[in-house]
CSV table of C-alpha atoms in Angstrom, one decimal:
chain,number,residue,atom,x,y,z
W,302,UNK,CA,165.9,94.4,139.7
W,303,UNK,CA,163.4,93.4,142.7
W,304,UNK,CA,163.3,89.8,141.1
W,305,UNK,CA,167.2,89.6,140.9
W,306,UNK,CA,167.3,90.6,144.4
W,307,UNK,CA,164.6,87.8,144.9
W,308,UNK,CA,167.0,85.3,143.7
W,309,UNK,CA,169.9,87.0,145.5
W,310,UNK,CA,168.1,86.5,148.6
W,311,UNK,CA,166.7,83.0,148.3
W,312,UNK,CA,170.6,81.9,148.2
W,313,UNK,CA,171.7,84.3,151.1
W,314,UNK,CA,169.5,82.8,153.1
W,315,UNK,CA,169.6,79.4,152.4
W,316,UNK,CA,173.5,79.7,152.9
W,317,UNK,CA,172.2,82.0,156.4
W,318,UNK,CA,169.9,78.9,157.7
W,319,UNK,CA,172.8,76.3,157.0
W,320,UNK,CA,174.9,77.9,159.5
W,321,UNK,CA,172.2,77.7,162.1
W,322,UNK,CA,172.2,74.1,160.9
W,323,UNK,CA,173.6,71.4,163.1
W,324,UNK,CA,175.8,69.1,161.0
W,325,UNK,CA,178.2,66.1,162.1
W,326,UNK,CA,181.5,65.4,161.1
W,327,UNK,CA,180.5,63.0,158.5
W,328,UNK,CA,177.5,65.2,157.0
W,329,UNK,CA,179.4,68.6,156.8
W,330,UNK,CA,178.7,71.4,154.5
W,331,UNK,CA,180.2,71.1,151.1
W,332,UNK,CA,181.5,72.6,148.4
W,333,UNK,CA,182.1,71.8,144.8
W,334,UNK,CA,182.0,72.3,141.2
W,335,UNK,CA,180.5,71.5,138.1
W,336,UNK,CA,179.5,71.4,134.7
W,337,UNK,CA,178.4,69.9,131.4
W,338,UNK,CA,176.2,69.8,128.6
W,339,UNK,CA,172.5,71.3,127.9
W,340,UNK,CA,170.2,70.0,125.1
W,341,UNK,CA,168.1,73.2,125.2
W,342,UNK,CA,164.6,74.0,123.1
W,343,UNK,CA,162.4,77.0,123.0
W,344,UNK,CA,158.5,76.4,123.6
W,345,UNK,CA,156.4,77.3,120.3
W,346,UNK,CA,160.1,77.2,118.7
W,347,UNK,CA,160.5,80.9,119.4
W,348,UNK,CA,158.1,81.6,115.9
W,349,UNK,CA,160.0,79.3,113.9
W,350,UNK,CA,158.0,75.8,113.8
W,351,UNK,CA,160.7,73.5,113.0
W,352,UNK,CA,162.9,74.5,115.5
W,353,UNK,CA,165.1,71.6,117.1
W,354,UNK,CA,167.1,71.5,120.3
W,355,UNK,CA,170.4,73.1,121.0
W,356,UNK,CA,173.7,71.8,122.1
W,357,UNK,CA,175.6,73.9,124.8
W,358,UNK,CA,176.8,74.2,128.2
W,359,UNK,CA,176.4,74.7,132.0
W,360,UNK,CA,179.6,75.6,134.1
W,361,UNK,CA,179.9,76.6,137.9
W,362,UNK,CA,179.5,76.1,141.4
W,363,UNK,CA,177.5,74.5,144.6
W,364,UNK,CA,177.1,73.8,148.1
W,365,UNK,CA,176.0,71.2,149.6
W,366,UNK,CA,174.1,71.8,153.2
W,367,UNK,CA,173.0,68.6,155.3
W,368,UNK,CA,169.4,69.0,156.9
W,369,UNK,CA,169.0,66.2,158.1
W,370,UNK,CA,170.4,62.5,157.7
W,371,UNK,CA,169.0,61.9,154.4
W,372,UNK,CA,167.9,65.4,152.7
W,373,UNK,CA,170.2,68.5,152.0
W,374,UNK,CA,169.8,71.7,149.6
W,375,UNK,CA,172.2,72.9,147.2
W,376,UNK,CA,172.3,76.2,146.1
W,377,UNK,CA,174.2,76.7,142.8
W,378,UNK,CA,175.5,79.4,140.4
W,379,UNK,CA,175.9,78.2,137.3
W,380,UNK,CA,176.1,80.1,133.9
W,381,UNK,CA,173.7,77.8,131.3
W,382,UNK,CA,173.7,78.5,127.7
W,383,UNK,CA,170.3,78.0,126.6
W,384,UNK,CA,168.3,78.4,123.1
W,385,UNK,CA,167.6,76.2,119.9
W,386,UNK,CA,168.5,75.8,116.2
W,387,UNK,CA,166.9,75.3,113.0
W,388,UNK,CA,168.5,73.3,110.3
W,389,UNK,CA,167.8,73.1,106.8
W,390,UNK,CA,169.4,71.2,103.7
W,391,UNK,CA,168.1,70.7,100.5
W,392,UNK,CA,170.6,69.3,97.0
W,393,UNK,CA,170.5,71.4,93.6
W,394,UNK,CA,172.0,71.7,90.5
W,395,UNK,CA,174.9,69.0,91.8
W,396,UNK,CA,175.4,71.1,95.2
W,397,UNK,CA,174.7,70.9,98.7
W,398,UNK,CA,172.6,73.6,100.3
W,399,UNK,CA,173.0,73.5,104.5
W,400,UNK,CA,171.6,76.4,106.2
W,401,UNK,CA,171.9,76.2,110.2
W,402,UNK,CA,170.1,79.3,112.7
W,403,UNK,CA,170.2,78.9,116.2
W,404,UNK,CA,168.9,81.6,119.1
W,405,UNK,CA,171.6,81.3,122.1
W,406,UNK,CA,170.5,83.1,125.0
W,407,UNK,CA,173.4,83.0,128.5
W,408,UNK,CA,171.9,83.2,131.5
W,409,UNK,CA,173.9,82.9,135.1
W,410,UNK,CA,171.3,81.0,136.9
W,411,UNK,CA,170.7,80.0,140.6
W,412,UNK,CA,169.0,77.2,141.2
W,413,UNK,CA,168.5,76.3,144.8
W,414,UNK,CA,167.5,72.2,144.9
W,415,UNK,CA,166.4,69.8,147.7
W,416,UNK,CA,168.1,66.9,147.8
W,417,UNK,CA,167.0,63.3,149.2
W,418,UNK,CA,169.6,61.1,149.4
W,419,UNK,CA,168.2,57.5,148.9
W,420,UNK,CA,171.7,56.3,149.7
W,421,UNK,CA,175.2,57.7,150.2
W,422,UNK,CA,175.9,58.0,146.6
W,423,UNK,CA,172.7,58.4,144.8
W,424,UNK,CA,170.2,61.8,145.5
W,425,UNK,CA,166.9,62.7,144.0
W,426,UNK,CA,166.2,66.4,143.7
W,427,UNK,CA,163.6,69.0,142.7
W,428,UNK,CA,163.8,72.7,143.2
W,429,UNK,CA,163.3,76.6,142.3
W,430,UNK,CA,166.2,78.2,139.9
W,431,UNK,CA,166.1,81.9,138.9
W,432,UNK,CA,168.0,82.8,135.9
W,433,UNK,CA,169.3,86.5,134.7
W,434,UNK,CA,169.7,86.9,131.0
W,435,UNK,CA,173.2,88.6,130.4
W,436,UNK,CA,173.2,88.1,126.6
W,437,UNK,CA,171.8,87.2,123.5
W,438,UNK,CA,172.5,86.5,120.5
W,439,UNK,CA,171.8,85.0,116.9
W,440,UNK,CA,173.8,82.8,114.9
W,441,UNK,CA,173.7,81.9,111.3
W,442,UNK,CA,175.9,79.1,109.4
W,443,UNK,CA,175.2,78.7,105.5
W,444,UNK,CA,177.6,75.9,103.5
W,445,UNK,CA,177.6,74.8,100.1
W,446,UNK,CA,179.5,71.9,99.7
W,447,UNK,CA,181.0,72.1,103.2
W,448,UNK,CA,182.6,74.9,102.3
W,449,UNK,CA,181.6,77.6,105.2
W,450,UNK,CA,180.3,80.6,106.0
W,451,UNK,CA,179.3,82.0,109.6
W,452,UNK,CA,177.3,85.2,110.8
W,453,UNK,CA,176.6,86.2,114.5
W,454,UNK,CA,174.3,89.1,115.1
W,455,UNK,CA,173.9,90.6,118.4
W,456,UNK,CA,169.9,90.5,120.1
W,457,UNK,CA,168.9,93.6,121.9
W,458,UNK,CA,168.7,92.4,125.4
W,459,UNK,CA,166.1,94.9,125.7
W,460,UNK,CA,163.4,93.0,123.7
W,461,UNK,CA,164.2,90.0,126.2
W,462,UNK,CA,162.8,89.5,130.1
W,463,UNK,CA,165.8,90.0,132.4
W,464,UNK,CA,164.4,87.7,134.7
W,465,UNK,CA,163.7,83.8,134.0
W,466,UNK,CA,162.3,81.1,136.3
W,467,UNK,CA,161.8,77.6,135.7
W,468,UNK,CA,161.3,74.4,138.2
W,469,UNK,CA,164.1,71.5,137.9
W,470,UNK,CA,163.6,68.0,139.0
W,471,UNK,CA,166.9,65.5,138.5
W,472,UNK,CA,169.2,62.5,140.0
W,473,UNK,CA,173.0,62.2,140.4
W,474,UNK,CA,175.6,59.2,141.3
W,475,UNK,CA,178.6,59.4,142.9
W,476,UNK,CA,180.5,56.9,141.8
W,477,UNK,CA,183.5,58.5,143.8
W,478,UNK,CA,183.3,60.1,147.4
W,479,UNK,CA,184.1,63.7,145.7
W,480,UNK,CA,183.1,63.0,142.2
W,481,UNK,CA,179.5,62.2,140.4
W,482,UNK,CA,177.8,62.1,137.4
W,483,UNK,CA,174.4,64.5,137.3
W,484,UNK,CA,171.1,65.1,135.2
W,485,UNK,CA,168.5,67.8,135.6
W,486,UNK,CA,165.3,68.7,133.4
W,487,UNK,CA,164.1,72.3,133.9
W,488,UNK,CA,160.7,73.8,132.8
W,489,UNK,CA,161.1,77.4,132.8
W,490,UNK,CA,157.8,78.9,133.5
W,491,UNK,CA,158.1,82.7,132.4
W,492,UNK,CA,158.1,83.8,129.0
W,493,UNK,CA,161.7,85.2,127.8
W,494,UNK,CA,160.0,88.0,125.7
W,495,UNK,CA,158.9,91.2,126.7
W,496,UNK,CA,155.7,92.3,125.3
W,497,UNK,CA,155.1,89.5,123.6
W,498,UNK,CA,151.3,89.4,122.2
W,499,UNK,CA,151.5,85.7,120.7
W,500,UNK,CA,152.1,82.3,122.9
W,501,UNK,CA,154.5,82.5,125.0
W,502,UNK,CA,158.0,81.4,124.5
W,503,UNK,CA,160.0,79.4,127.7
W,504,UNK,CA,163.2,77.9,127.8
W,505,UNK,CA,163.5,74.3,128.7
W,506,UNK,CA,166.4,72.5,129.3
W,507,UNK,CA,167.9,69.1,129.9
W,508,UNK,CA,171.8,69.4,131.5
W,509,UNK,CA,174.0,66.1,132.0
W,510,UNK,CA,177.4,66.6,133.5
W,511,UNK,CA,180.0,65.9,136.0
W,512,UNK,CA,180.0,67.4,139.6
W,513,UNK,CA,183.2,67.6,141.9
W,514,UNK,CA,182.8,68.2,145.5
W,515,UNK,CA,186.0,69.3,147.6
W,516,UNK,CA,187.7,67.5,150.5
């Protein structure tokens, strides 16, 4: 709880120090969405050695604060869908054996990054982003000759860290006063289990997408 209010905080009063912020009318404070796709991994493949990266997703929303002429901060709240997956296939007998396991763990994250802006359109940035673990879950897909068959099992959250914190570094290009293209690499730095007496296990995550900034 004291690290969600952590988090909590770190946006409140970023948002709190933009206001005291002088901006111009061509640097104002902005607001926008965005979203896209993760390629996610687990560090030491969360006990499973051959563990590969996972496709998912990253969906929410930003605001952009000038600081000065050439550096801002954007806070975000985004929900990212982070994990990995483990695939195996192997032929016998005439058939196809496919076995796919994957560990997806949604967290709604806040990532608060500082932003230099090399030009109008392109931005470097590198920042903080606290993430809060609202589920977790296990998936299994077996086929035999493409022909189907899915599981999903529901984690207990309680075996998990609530809280997860990582450092992001990333670029973006707006090749459109209100709409850009983005990529991020984050490096989570906590491990997601609790009591957890092997290596520890962190989420790491690389997140291309779109992001749309209202008018």
């Amino acid at each position: 709880m004291k690290k969600l209010i952590l988090g909590l905080a770190v946006t409140a009063g970023t948002l709190a120090f933009a206001q005291q912020t002088p901006t111009t009318s061509s640097n104002p404070v902005t607001f926008g969405v965005k979203g896209g796709m993760n390629v996610s991994s687990l560090s030491n493949g969360a006990d499973l050695s051959d563990s590969k990266s996972k496709i998912g997703f990253n969906a929410g929303v930003f605001a952009n604060i000038p600081l000065a002429s050439s550096f801002s901060v954007q806070p975000e709240v985004i929900y990212n869908d982070l994990g990995s997956k483990v695939t195996r296939e192997y032929s016998a007998l005439g058939n196809t054996y496919r076995s796919e396991y994957s560990r997806n763990l949604g967290y709604v994250a806040v990532p608060v990054m500082f932003q230099y802006n090399a030009t109008p359109e392109f931005f470097l940035e590198a920042g903080p982003e606290f993430g809060f673990l609202v589920s977790a879950k296990d998936k299994f897909k077996n086929s035999t000759n493409n022909n189907n068959n899915t599981q999903v099992a529901t984690l207990n959250k309680d075996d998990f860290q609530t809280f997860n914190f990582g450092i992001g570094i990333g670029a973006g290009y707006y090749f459109l006063p209100n709409l850009g293209i983005t990529a991020r690499y984050t490096a989570g730095l906590t491990d997601i289990y609790k009591n957890n007496n092997g290596d520890s296990v962190k989420n790491n995550v690389f997140q291309v997408g779109l992001a749309y900034k209202f008018k």
